[in-house]
PDB file of C-alpha atoms and ligand atoms in Angstrom:
ATOM      1  CA  MET U   1       8.379  33.746 -17.345  1.00  0.00           C
ATOM      2  CA  LYS U   2       6.133  36.294 -15.777  1.00  0.00           C
ATOM      3  CA  LEU U   3       4.241  35.797 -12.520  1.00  0.00           C
ATOM      4  CA  ILE U   4       1.386  37.956 -11.262  1.00  0.00           C
ATOM      5  CA  VAL U   5       0.064  37.608  -7.722  1.00  0.00           C
ATOM      6  CA  LEU U   6      -3.662  37.848  -8.429  1.00  0.00           C
ATOM      7  CA  GLY U   7      -4.587  37.762  -4.759  1.00  0.00           C
ATOM      8  CA  SER U   8      -2.615  37.840  -1.513  1.00  0.00           C
ATOM      9  CA  GLY U   9      -5.402  37.659   1.073  1.00  0.00           C
ATOM     10  CA  THR U  10      -6.621  35.064   3.506  1.00  0.00           C
ATOM     11  CA  SER U  11      -9.888  33.148   3.117  1.00  0.00           C
ATOM     12  CA  HIS U  12     -12.325  36.000   3.845  1.00  0.00           C
ATOM     13  CA  GLY U  13     -10.477  38.614   1.781  1.00  0.00           C
ATOM     14  CA  ILE U  14      -9.392  42.045   3.017  1.00  0.00           C
ATOM     15  CA  PRO U  15     -11.278  44.283   3.784  1.00  0.00           C
ATOM     16  CA  VAL U  16     -13.260  41.801   5.879  1.00  0.00           C
ATOM     17  CA  LEU U  17     -17.011  42.276   5.655  1.00  0.00           C
ATOM     18  CA  GLY U  18     -18.235  44.273   8.643  1.00  0.00           C
ATOM     19  CA  CYS U  19     -14.746  45.010   9.980  1.00  0.00           C
ATOM     20  CA  ASP U  20     -13.681  48.544  10.859  1.00  0.00           C
ATOM     21  CA  CYS U  21     -10.073  47.846  11.787  1.00  0.00           C
ATOM     22  CA  ALA U  22      -7.278  50.103  10.542  1.00  0.00           C
ATOM     23  CA  VAL U  23      -6.195  47.625   7.842  1.00  0.00           C
ATOM     24  CA  CYS U  24      -9.728  47.085   6.517  1.00  0.00           C
ATOM     25  CA  ARG U  25     -10.200  50.879   6.350  1.00  0.00           C
ATOM     26  CA  SER U  26      -6.722  51.582   4.937  1.00  0.00           C
ATOM     27  CA  PRO U  27      -6.658  53.680   1.737  1.00  0.00           C
ATOM     28  CA  ASP U  28      -3.437  51.947   0.601  1.00  0.00           C
ATOM     29  CA  PRO U  29      -4.319  49.719  -2.408  1.00  0.00           C
ATOM     30  CA  LYS U  30      -1.722  47.225  -1.153  1.00  0.00           C
ATOM     31  CA  ASP U  31      -3.942  46.632   1.878  1.00  0.00           C
ATOM     32  CA  LYS U  32      -6.782  45.352  -0.338  1.00  0.00           C
ATOM     33  CA  ARG U  33      -6.180  41.620  -0.478  1.00  0.00           C
ATOM     34  CA  MET U  34      -8.294  39.380  -2.653  1.00  0.00           C
ATOM     35  CA  ARG U  35      -8.243  35.602  -2.262  1.00  0.00           C
ATOM     36  CA  ALA U  36      -4.865  33.952  -2.921  1.00  0.00           C
ATOM     37  CA  SER U  37      -4.027  33.058  -6.523  1.00  0.00           C
ATOM     38  CA  LEU U  38      -1.052  33.179  -8.906  1.00  0.00           C
ATOM     39  CA  TYR U  39      -0.965  33.742 -12.678  1.00  0.00           C
ATOM     40  CA  ILE U  40       1.953  32.295 -14.653  1.00  0.00           C
ATOM     41  CA  GLU U  41       2.891  33.248 -18.208  1.00  0.00           C
ATOM     42  CA  GLY U  42       5.664  31.503 -20.131  1.00  0.00           C
ATOM     43  CA  ASN U  43       7.928  33.248 -22.630  1.00  0.00           C
ATOM     44  CA  SER U  44       6.003  31.637 -25.500  1.00  0.00           C
ATOM     45  CA  GLY U  45       2.680  32.908 -24.164  1.00  0.00           C
ATOM     46  CA  GLU U  46       1.667  29.755 -22.292  1.00  0.00           C
ATOM     47  CA  ALA U  47      -0.650  30.789 -19.487  1.00  0.00           C
ATOM     48  CA  ALA U  48      -1.778  29.063 -16.305  1.00  0.00           C
ATOM     49  CA  VAL U  49      -3.278  29.991 -12.995  1.00  0.00           C
ATOM     50  CA  ILE U  50      -2.858  28.389  -9.590  1.00  0.00           C
ATOM     51  CA  ASP U  51      -6.240  28.411  -7.804  1.00  0.00           C
ATOM     52  CA  THR U  52      -9.416  30.178  -8.857  1.00  0.00           C
ATOM     53  CA  GLY U  53     -10.897  31.892  -5.823  1.00  0.00           C
ATOM     54  CA  PRO U  54     -14.189  33.795  -5.642  1.00  0.00           C
ATOM     55  CA  GLU U  55     -12.659  36.934  -7.210  1.00  0.00           C
ATOM     56  CA  PHE U  56     -11.070  35.134 -10.163  1.00  0.00           C
ATOM     57  CA  ARG U  57     -12.988  37.129 -12.789  1.00  0.00           C
ATOM     58  CA  LEU U  58     -12.065  40.486 -11.283  1.00  0.00           C
ATOM     59  CA  GLN U  59      -8.466  39.392 -10.845  1.00  0.00           C
ATOM     60  CA  ALA U  60      -8.221  38.146 -14.428  1.00  0.00           C
ATOM     61  CA  LEU U  61      -9.684  41.398 -15.770  1.00  0.00           C
ATOM     62  CA  ARG U  62      -7.278  43.447 -13.719  1.00  0.00           C
ATOM     63  CA  ALA U  63      -4.275  41.381 -14.853  1.00  0.00           C
ATOM     64  CA  GLY U  64      -5.436  41.432 -18.480  1.00  0.00           C
ATOM     65  CA  ILE U  65      -5.631  37.641 -18.757  1.00  0.00           C
ATOM     66  CA  ARG U  66      -6.923  36.682 -22.211  1.00  0.00           C
ATOM     67  CA  ARG U  67      -5.799  33.081 -22.403  1.00  0.00           C
ATOM     68  CA  LEU U  68      -5.475  30.088 -20.085  1.00  0.00           C
ATOM     69  CA  ASP U  69      -3.933  26.729 -20.975  1.00  0.00           C
ATOM     70  CA  ALA U  70      -4.373  25.108 -17.573  1.00  0.00           C
ATOM     71  CA  VAL U  71      -5.590  25.580 -14.032  1.00  0.00           C
ATOM     72  CA  PHE U  72      -3.669  24.097 -11.115  1.00  0.00           C
ATOM     73  CA  LEU U  73      -5.240  23.651  -7.699  1.00  0.00           C
ATOM     74  CA  THR U  74      -3.539  23.570  -4.338  1.00  0.00           C
ATOM     75  CA  HIS U  75      -6.646  22.239  -2.578  1.00  0.00           C
ATOM     76  CA  ALA U  76     -10.410  22.573  -2.683  1.00  0.00           C
ATOM     77  CA  HIS U  77     -11.137  25.117   0.054  1.00  0.00           C
ATOM     78  CA  ALA U  78     -13.725  27.656  -1.089  1.00  0.00           C
ATOM     79  CA  ASP U  79     -11.261  30.547  -1.182  1.00  0.00           C
ATOM     80  CA  HIS U  80      -9.180  28.648  -3.761  1.00  0.00           C
ATOM     81  CA  LEU U  81     -11.812  27.034  -5.949  1.00  0.00           C
ATOM     82  CA  HIS U  82     -15.178  28.700  -6.122  1.00  0.00           C
ATOM     83  CA  GLY U  83     -14.358  31.121  -8.920  1.00  0.00           C
ATOM     84  CA  LEU U  84     -13.727  28.206 -11.264  1.00  0.00           C
ATOM     85  CA  ASP U  85     -16.950  28.742 -13.239  1.00  0.00           C
ATOM     86  CA  ASP U  86     -15.569  32.095 -14.398  1.00  0.00           C
ATOM     87  CA  VAL U  87     -12.981  30.434 -16.653  1.00  0.00           C
ATOM     88  CA  ARG U  88     -15.910  29.894 -19.070  1.00  0.00           C
ATOM     89  CA  PRO U  89     -14.967  32.456 -21.744  1.00  0.00           C
ATOM     90  CA  LEU U  90     -11.355  31.256 -21.653  1.00  0.00           C
ATOM     91  CA  SER U  91     -12.307  27.599 -22.140  1.00  0.00           C
ATOM     92  CA  GLN U  92     -14.563  27.845 -25.196  1.00  0.00           C
ATOM     93  CA  GLU U  93     -12.023  27.073 -27.906  1.00  0.00           C
ATOM     94  CA  LYS U  94     -10.449  24.094 -26.205  1.00  0.00           C
ATOM     95  CA  PRO U  95     -11.143  22.223 -22.986  1.00  0.00           C
ATOM     96  CA  LEU U  96      -9.241  23.572 -20.010  1.00  0.00           C
ATOM     97  CA  PRO U  97      -7.504  20.953 -17.850  1.00  0.00           C
ATOM     98  CA  VAL U  98      -7.706  21.461 -14.085  1.00  0.00           C
ATOM     99  CA  TYR U  99      -4.771  19.675 -12.453  1.00  0.00           C
ATOM    100  CA  CYS U 100      -5.143  18.613  -8.846  1.00  0.00           C
ATOM    101  CA  ASP U 101      -4.764  15.678  -6.476  1.00  0.00           C
ATOM    102  CA  ARG U 102      -7.471  13.075  -5.934  1.00  0.00           C
ATOM    103  CA  PRO U 103      -9.173  14.688  -2.872  1.00  0.00           C
ATOM    104  CA  ALA U 104      -9.426  18.057  -4.654  1.00  0.00           C
ATOM    105  CA  LEU U 105     -10.742  16.312  -7.770  1.00  0.00           C
ATOM    106  CA  GLU U 106     -13.501  14.579  -5.801  1.00  0.00           C
ATOM    107  CA  GLU U 107     -14.497  17.896  -4.208  1.00  0.00           C
ATOM    108  CA  LEU U 108     -14.414  19.698  -7.549  1.00  0.00           C
ATOM    109  CA  LYS U 109     -16.765  17.150  -9.126  1.00  0.00           C
ATOM    110  CA  GLU U 110     -19.174  17.504  -6.215  1.00  0.00           C
ATOM    111  CA  ARG U 111     -19.195  21.302  -5.966  1.00  0.00           C
ATOM    112  CA  PHE U 112     -19.379  21.796  -9.744  1.00  0.00           C
ATOM    113  CA  SER U 113     -21.620  18.785 -10.398  1.00  0.00           C
ATOM    114  CA  TYR U 114     -23.732  20.746 -12.926  1.00  0.00           C
ATOM    115  CA  VAL U 115     -20.703  20.908 -15.219  1.00  0.00           C
ATOM    116  CA  PHE U 116     -20.701  17.138 -15.597  1.00  0.00           C
ATOM    117  CA  LYS U 117     -24.466  16.560 -15.963  1.00  0.00           C
ATOM    118  CA  ILE U 118     -26.637  16.967 -19.031  1.00  0.00           C
ATOM    119  CA  THR U 119     -29.306  18.832 -17.137  1.00  0.00           C
ATOM    120  CA  GLN U 120     -28.868  22.337 -18.356  1.00  0.00           C
ATOM    121  CA  ARG U 121     -29.597  23.906 -21.726  1.00  0.00           C
ATOM    122  CA  GLY U 122     -28.204  27.334 -22.375  1.00  0.00           C
ATOM    123  CA  GLY U 123     -26.555  29.374 -19.692  1.00  0.00           C
ATOM    124  CA  GLY U 124     -23.198  27.860 -20.512  1.00  0.00           C
ATOM    125  CA  LYS U 125     -20.799  25.877 -18.455  1.00  0.00           C
ATOM    126  CA  PRO U 126     -17.045  25.997 -18.127  1.00  0.00           C
ATOM    127  CA  ASN U 127     -15.375  23.615 -20.563  1.00  0.00           C
ATOM    128  CA  ILE U 128     -13.104  22.016 -17.979  1.00  0.00           C
ATOM    129  CA  ILE U 129     -11.490  18.610 -17.672  1.00  0.00           C
ATOM    130  CA  PRO U 130     -10.537  17.646 -14.127  1.00  0.00           C
ATOM    131  CA  ALA U 131      -7.109  16.042 -14.414  1.00  0.00           C
ATOM    132  CA  GLU U 132      -5.814  14.057 -11.504  1.00  0.00           C
ATOM    133  CA  ILE U 133      -2.067  14.359 -11.483  1.00  0.00           C
ATOM    134  CA  ALA U 134      -0.381  11.038 -12.073  1.00  0.00           C
ATOM    135  CA  ALA U 135       1.062   9.287  -9.035  1.00  0.00           C
ATOM    136  CA  PRO U 136       3.635   6.561  -9.733  1.00  0.00           C
ATOM    137  CA  ALA U 137       3.893   5.913  -5.979  1.00  0.00           C
ATOM    138  CA  PRO U 138       1.963   7.085  -2.897  1.00  0.00           C
ATOM    139  CA  GLY U 139       2.731  10.765  -2.316  1.00  0.00           C
ATOM    140  CA  VAL U 140       4.861  11.046  -5.470  1.00  0.00           C
ATOM    141  CA  TRP U 141       3.481  12.813  -8.527  1.00  0.00           C
ATOM    142  CA  ILE U 142       4.643  13.504 -12.030  1.00  0.00           C
ATOM    143  CA  ALA U 143       5.138  17.086 -13.183  1.00  0.00           C
ATOM    144  CA  VAL U 144       2.840  18.678 -15.755  1.00  0.00           C
ATOM    145  CA  ASN U 145       4.251  20.398 -18.848  1.00  0.00           C
ATOM    146  CA  ILE U 146       2.419  23.335 -20.423  1.00  0.00           C
ATOM    147  CA  GLY U 147       4.527  24.334 -23.417  1.00  0.00           C
ATOM    148  CA  ASN U 148       7.922  25.192 -21.949  1.00  0.00           C
ATOM    149  CA  LEU U 149       6.510  25.614 -18.458  1.00  0.00           C
ATOM    150  CA  ARG U 150       6.819  22.738 -16.066  1.00  0.00           C
ATOM    151  CA  LEU U 151       4.734  22.607 -12.895  1.00  0.00           C
ATOM    152  CA  SER U 152       5.748  20.070 -10.281  1.00  0.00           C
ATOM    153  CA  PRO U 153       3.477  19.261  -7.350  1.00  0.00           C
ATOM    154  CA  ILE U 154       4.947  19.606  -3.859  1.00  0.00           C
ATOM    155  CA  PRO U 155       3.110  17.863  -1.012  1.00  0.00           C
ATOM    156  CA  VAL U 156       2.702  20.137   2.044  1.00  0.00           C
ATOM    157  CA  LYS U 157       0.621  20.092   5.234  1.00  0.00           C
ATOM    158  CA  HIS U 158      -2.281  22.506   5.722  1.00  0.00           C
ATOM    159  CA  GLY U 159      -3.108  21.622   9.339  1.00  0.00           C
ATOM    160  CA  ALA U 160      -4.170  17.978   9.163  1.00  0.00           C
ATOM    161  CA  LEU U 161      -4.828  18.216   5.417  1.00  0.00           C
ATOM    162  CA  ASP U 162      -2.387  17.061   2.767  1.00  0.00           C
ATOM    163  CA  ILE U 163      -2.407  19.609  -0.031  1.00  0.00           C
ATOM    164  CA  LEU U 164      -0.136  20.690  -2.875  1.00  0.00           C
ATOM    165  CA  GLY U 165       2.259  23.514  -3.454  1.00  0.00           C
ATOM    166  CA  TRP U 166       3.600  24.011  -6.989  1.00  0.00           C
ATOM    167  CA  ARG U 167       7.132  24.477  -8.277  1.00  0.00           C
ATOM    168  CA  ILE U 168       7.364  26.355 -11.571  1.00  0.00           C
ATOM    169  CA  ASP U 169      10.257  25.941 -14.008  1.00  0.00           C
ATOM    170  CA  GLU U 170      10.666  27.086 -17.557  1.00  0.00           C
ATOM    171  CA  GLY U 171      12.857  25.953 -20.403  1.00  0.00           C
ATOM    172  CA  GLY U 172      12.710  22.164 -20.573  1.00  0.00           C
ATOM    173  CA  SER U 173      14.237  19.517 -18.402  1.00  0.00           C
ATOM    174  CA  SER U 174      17.896  20.488 -18.955  1.00  0.00           C
ATOM    175  CA  GLN U 175      17.374  23.910 -17.431  1.00  0.00           C
ATOM    176  CA  ALA U 176      14.793  22.857 -14.886  1.00  0.00           C
ATOM    177  CA  ASP U 177      17.450  22.188 -12.274  1.00  0.00           C
ATOM    178  CA  ASP U 178      18.768  25.738 -12.612  1.00  0.00           C
ATOM    179  CA  SER U 179      17.207  27.210  -9.462  1.00  0.00           C
ATOM    180  CA  THR U 180      17.803  30.792 -10.616  1.00  0.00           C
ATOM    181  CA  ARG U 181      14.866  30.173 -12.947  1.00  0.00           C
ATOM    182  CA  THR U 182      12.625  28.473 -10.395  1.00  0.00           C
ATOM    183  CA  ALA U 183       9.625  29.853  -8.543  1.00  0.00           C
ATOM    184  CA  VAL U 184       7.774  27.980  -5.814  1.00  0.00           C
ATOM    185  CA  TYR U 185       4.248  28.712  -4.630  1.00  0.00           C
ATOM    186  CA  LEU U 186       3.295  27.389  -1.180  1.00  0.00           C
ATOM    187  CA  THR U 187      -0.013  28.852  -0.049  1.00  0.00           C
ATOM    188  CA  ASP U 188      -2.046  27.419   2.854  1.00  0.00           C
ATOM    189  CA  THR U 189       0.953  25.697   4.385  1.00  0.00           C
ATOM    190  CA  SER U 190       1.630  24.944   8.040  1.00  0.00           C
ATOM    191  CA  ALA U 191       4.435  22.417   7.600  1.00  0.00           C
ATOM    192  CA  ILE U 192       6.640  21.004   4.868  1.00  0.00           C
ATOM    193  CA  PRO U 193       7.421  17.281   5.080  1.00  0.00           C
ATOM    194  CA  ASP U 194      11.142  16.474   4.865  1.00  0.00           C
ATOM    195  CA  THR U 195      10.476  14.455   1.732  1.00  0.00           C
ATOM    196  CA  SER U 196       9.267  17.608  -0.042  1.00  0.00           C
ATOM    197  CA  LEU U 197      12.406  19.656   0.657  1.00  0.00           C
ATOM    198  CA  PRO U 198      14.429  18.255  -2.270  1.00  0.00           C
ATOM    199  CA  LEU U 199      11.465  18.908  -4.582  1.00  0.00           C
ATOM    200  CA  ILE U 200      11.500  22.577  -3.610  1.00  0.00           C
ATOM    201  CA  GLY U 201      15.273  23.087  -3.782  1.00  0.00           C
ATOM    202  CA  SER U 202      16.516  26.668  -3.300  1.00  0.00           C
ATOM    203  CA  PRO U 203      14.209  28.675  -5.537  1.00  0.00           C
ATOM    204  CA  GLU U 204      14.913  32.159  -6.815  1.00  0.00           C
ATOM    205  CA  ILE U 205      11.336  33.164  -5.947  1.00  0.00           C
ATOM    206  CA  LEU U 206       9.332  31.734  -3.056  1.00  0.00           C
ATOM    207  CA  ILE U 207       5.752  32.843  -2.465  1.00  0.00           C
ATOM    208  CA  ILE U 208       4.775  31.376   0.880  1.00  0.00           C
ATOM    209  CA  ASP U 209       1.837  31.376   3.289  1.00  0.00           C
ATOM    210  CA  GLY U 210       2.303  33.967   6.054  1.00  0.00           C
ATOM    211  CA  LEU U 211      -1.035  34.620   7.717  1.00  0.00           C
ATOM    212  CA  ARG U 212      -0.135  36.912  10.646  1.00  0.00           C
ATOM    213  CA  THR U 213       2.286  37.158  13.578  1.00  0.00           C
ATOM    214  CA  LYS U 214       0.258  34.953  15.954  1.00  0.00           C
ATOM    215  CA  PRO U 215       0.493  31.176  15.463  1.00  0.00           C
ATOM    216  CA  HIS U 216      -2.285  29.406  13.581  1.00  0.00           C
ATOM    217  CA  GLU U 217      -3.170  25.732  13.369  1.00  0.00           C
ATOM    218  CA  THR U 218      -3.331  25.532   9.575  1.00  0.00           C
ATOM    219  CA  HIS U 219      -1.081  28.364   8.345  1.00  0.00           C
ATOM    220  CA  PHE U 220       2.494  29.506   8.848  1.00  0.00           C
ATOM    221  CA  ASN U 221       2.772  32.782  10.713  1.00  0.00           C
ATOM    222  CA  PHE U 222       5.252  35.398   9.450  1.00  0.00           C
ATOM    223  CA  GLU U 223       8.128  34.074  11.511  1.00  0.00           C
ATOM    224  CA  GLN U 224       7.596  30.443  10.513  1.00  0.00           C
ATOM    225  CA  ALA U 225       7.295  31.414   6.862  1.00  0.00           C
ATOM    226  CA  LEU U 226      10.483  33.514   6.883  1.00  0.00           C
ATOM    227  CA  HIS U 227      12.412  30.839   8.813  1.00  0.00           C
ATOM    228  CA  THR U 228      11.262  28.240   6.318  1.00  0.00           C
ATOM    229  CA  ALA U 229      12.336  30.465   3.417  1.00  0.00           C
ATOM    230  CA  LEU U 230      15.710  30.976   5.053  1.00  0.00           C
ATOM    231  CA  GLY U 231      16.163  27.238   5.545  1.00  0.00           C
ATOM    232  CA  LEU U 232      15.377  26.632   1.885  1.00  0.00           C
ATOM    233  CA  GLY U 233      17.785  29.332   0.713  1.00  0.00           C
ATOM    234  CA  ALA U 234      15.160  31.182  -1.356  1.00  0.00           C
ATOM    235  CA  LYS U 235      16.393  34.492  -2.805  1.00  0.00           C
ATOM    236  CA  GLN U 236      13.218  36.544  -3.190  1.00  0.00           C
ATOM    237  CA  VAL U 237      10.598  35.775  -0.560  1.00  0.00           C
ATOM    238  CA  PHE U 238       6.996  37.003  -0.633  1.00  0.00           C
ATOM    239  CA  LEU U 239       4.397  36.324   2.054  1.00  0.00           C
ATOM    240  CA  THR U 240       0.841  35.626   0.900  1.00  0.00           C
ATOM    241  CA  HIS U 241      -2.587  34.561   2.271  1.00  0.00           C
ATOM    242  CA  ILE U 242      -2.295  37.511   4.653  1.00  0.00           C
ATOM    243  CA  CYS U 243      -5.013  38.452   7.171  1.00  0.00           C
ATOM    244  CA  HIS U 244      -6.024  41.924   8.401  1.00  0.00           C
ATOM    245  CA  ASP U 245      -3.799  42.214  11.491  1.00  0.00           C
ATOM    246  CA  TYR U 246      -1.095  44.264   9.742  1.00  0.00           C
ATOM    247  CA  THR U 247      -0.841  46.819   6.969  1.00  0.00           C
ATOM    248  CA  HIS U 248       1.419  46.130   4.000  1.00  0.00           C
ATOM    249  CA  GLN U 249       3.805  48.748   5.340  1.00  0.00           C
ATOM    250  CA  LYS U 250       3.967  47.119   8.803  1.00  0.00           C
ATOM    251  CA  ILE U 251       4.683  43.712   7.278  1.00  0.00           C
ATOM    252  CA  GLU U 252       7.479  45.267   5.219  1.00  0.00           C
ATOM    253  CA  GLU U 253       8.930  46.597   8.485  1.00  0.00           C
ATOM    254  CA  TYR U 254       8.524  43.197  10.115  1.00  0.00           C
ATOM    255  CA  CYS U 255      10.444  41.531   7.291  1.00  0.00           C
ATOM    256  CA  ARG U 256      13.137  44.208   7.292  1.00  0.00           C
ATOM    257  CA  ASN U 257      13.667  43.702  11.032  1.00  0.00           C
ATOM    258  CA  PHE U 258      13.791  39.938  10.567  1.00  0.00           C
ATOM    259  CA  MET U 259      16.559  40.351   7.980  1.00  0.00           C
ATOM    260  CA  GLN U 260      18.470  43.013   9.949  1.00  0.00           C
ATOM    261  CA  GLU U 261      18.465  40.973  13.168  1.00  0.00           C
ATOM    262  CA  ARG U 262      20.066  38.137  11.262  1.00  0.00           C
ATOM    263  CA  GLU U 263      22.263  40.354   9.082  1.00  0.00           C
ATOM    264  CA  LEU U 264      20.933  38.639   5.983  1.00  0.00           C
ATOM    265  CA  LYS U 265      22.447  39.784   2.717  1.00  0.00           C
ATOM    266  CA  GLY U 266      21.654  39.032  -0.913  1.00  0.00           C
ATOM    267  CA  ILE U 267      18.042  38.086  -0.319  1.00  0.00           C
ATOM    268  CA  SER U 268      14.801  40.011  -0.124  1.00  0.00           C
ATOM    269  CA  MET U 269      11.769  39.328   2.066  1.00  0.00           C
ATOM    270  CA  GLY U 270       8.462  41.139   2.117  1.00  0.00           C
ATOM    271  CA  PRO U 271       4.717  40.859   1.738  1.00  0.00           C
ATOM    272  CA  ALA U 272       3.196  40.078  -1.657  1.00  0.00           C
ATOM    273  CA  PHE U 273       0.334  42.299  -2.778  1.00  0.00           C
ATOM    274  CA  ASP U 274      -2.432  42.013  -5.332  1.00  0.00           C
ATOM    275  CA  GLY U 275      -1.072  42.818  -8.782  1.00  0.00           C
ATOM    276  CA  LEU U 276       2.577  42.176  -7.885  1.00  0.00           C
ATOM    277  CA  GLU U 277       4.427  41.251 -11.087  1.00  0.00           C
ATOM    278  CA  LEU U 278       7.631  39.239 -11.070  1.00  0.00           C
ATOM    279  CA  GLU U 279       9.909  38.320 -13.967  1.00  0.00           C
ATOM    280  CA  LEU U 280      12.129  35.291 -13.965  1.00  0.00           C
TER     281      LEU U 280
HETATM  282 ZN1   ZN E 301      -6.834  29.546   1.746  1.00  0.00          ZN
HETATM  283 ZN1   ZN E 302     -10.248  44.244   9.608  1.00  0.00          ZN
HETATM  284 ZN1   ZN E 303      -7.108  26.272   2.811  1.00  0.00          ZN
END
C-alpha cells in the first residue's frame, strides 16, 4: 500500500493567520502544515482518506487523488471534517461511505444537514452515506474492508473525548496479523486506553499526534508521542498535528536526540510533513 500524509498541521494550520513567528515565515515547504489527513491507496487501486479537513481539495489536487472508495473519520472537529463537501466530484459515480463512530455521525448529519434534505436544486451535493461502524459490544467495533485494505478502529482519548484512531492492514485476514505490513494513524490523541494496545500491536509505521514540546490537555506532546511509540515497538514513527513552535528541522533534531539519548537502533523517528509518501 501507499500512504500520503496530506496534512501534518494542528487545527489552525501553519502558517497561522496573523502570525509572524519564525516557523510561520519559514521558506521551507516542510514548515507549511495543512490540517491533518492521511490518504491510503491499496495495491489494487483501492483508495481511502482519513479525515477531510478544510484544505481537502487542495491536498487531493496536490496528491493527484482521482478516486475515493471511502472516507474514515477520527472525530468531528472542524479541522478534520469541514472539507467533506469537496469529495463531490469523487462521489458522483457511486455513493461514498463515510465511516465513523456514533458521535461523529451525529455531528456530521448536523453540520452537513443540507446533504440530507431535499431543499436544494442544482449546486450539487456530495453523494455520501454516513456509515456508523458496527459495534458488537460497547467500545468494540468491527473493521471495515475496502478491497484488500482493512481499516480497524482504535479507541483513543482526545482530552475528555473518546475518538478513533485507525489501523491499516492490507492483504486479507491471514496477513493482517503480520505487523511489518501494518500502519497505524493516531491523530488528536492524548492517551491510549490499555484495552486499545492489543488492537494497535507493534506497527511498522506509526503516525502519531505530537503537537509541540509543552504539555497540552488534548494532545500528546513530542515526548509523550515518542515514548508511546517506543512502548508500542513501532518501527517508523512520524509525528503529526504539529503546531508552529518548531521548524521541521528542529523537530528532526529533537527526535534524533531522543533516539541518541536512549541509544535506539533499528527504528526511525521524525516529523511527518505535507506530501510525505510511504510505501508498505
Ligand atoms: Zn485536530
Ligand atoms: Zn507562527
Ligand atoms: Zn480534535
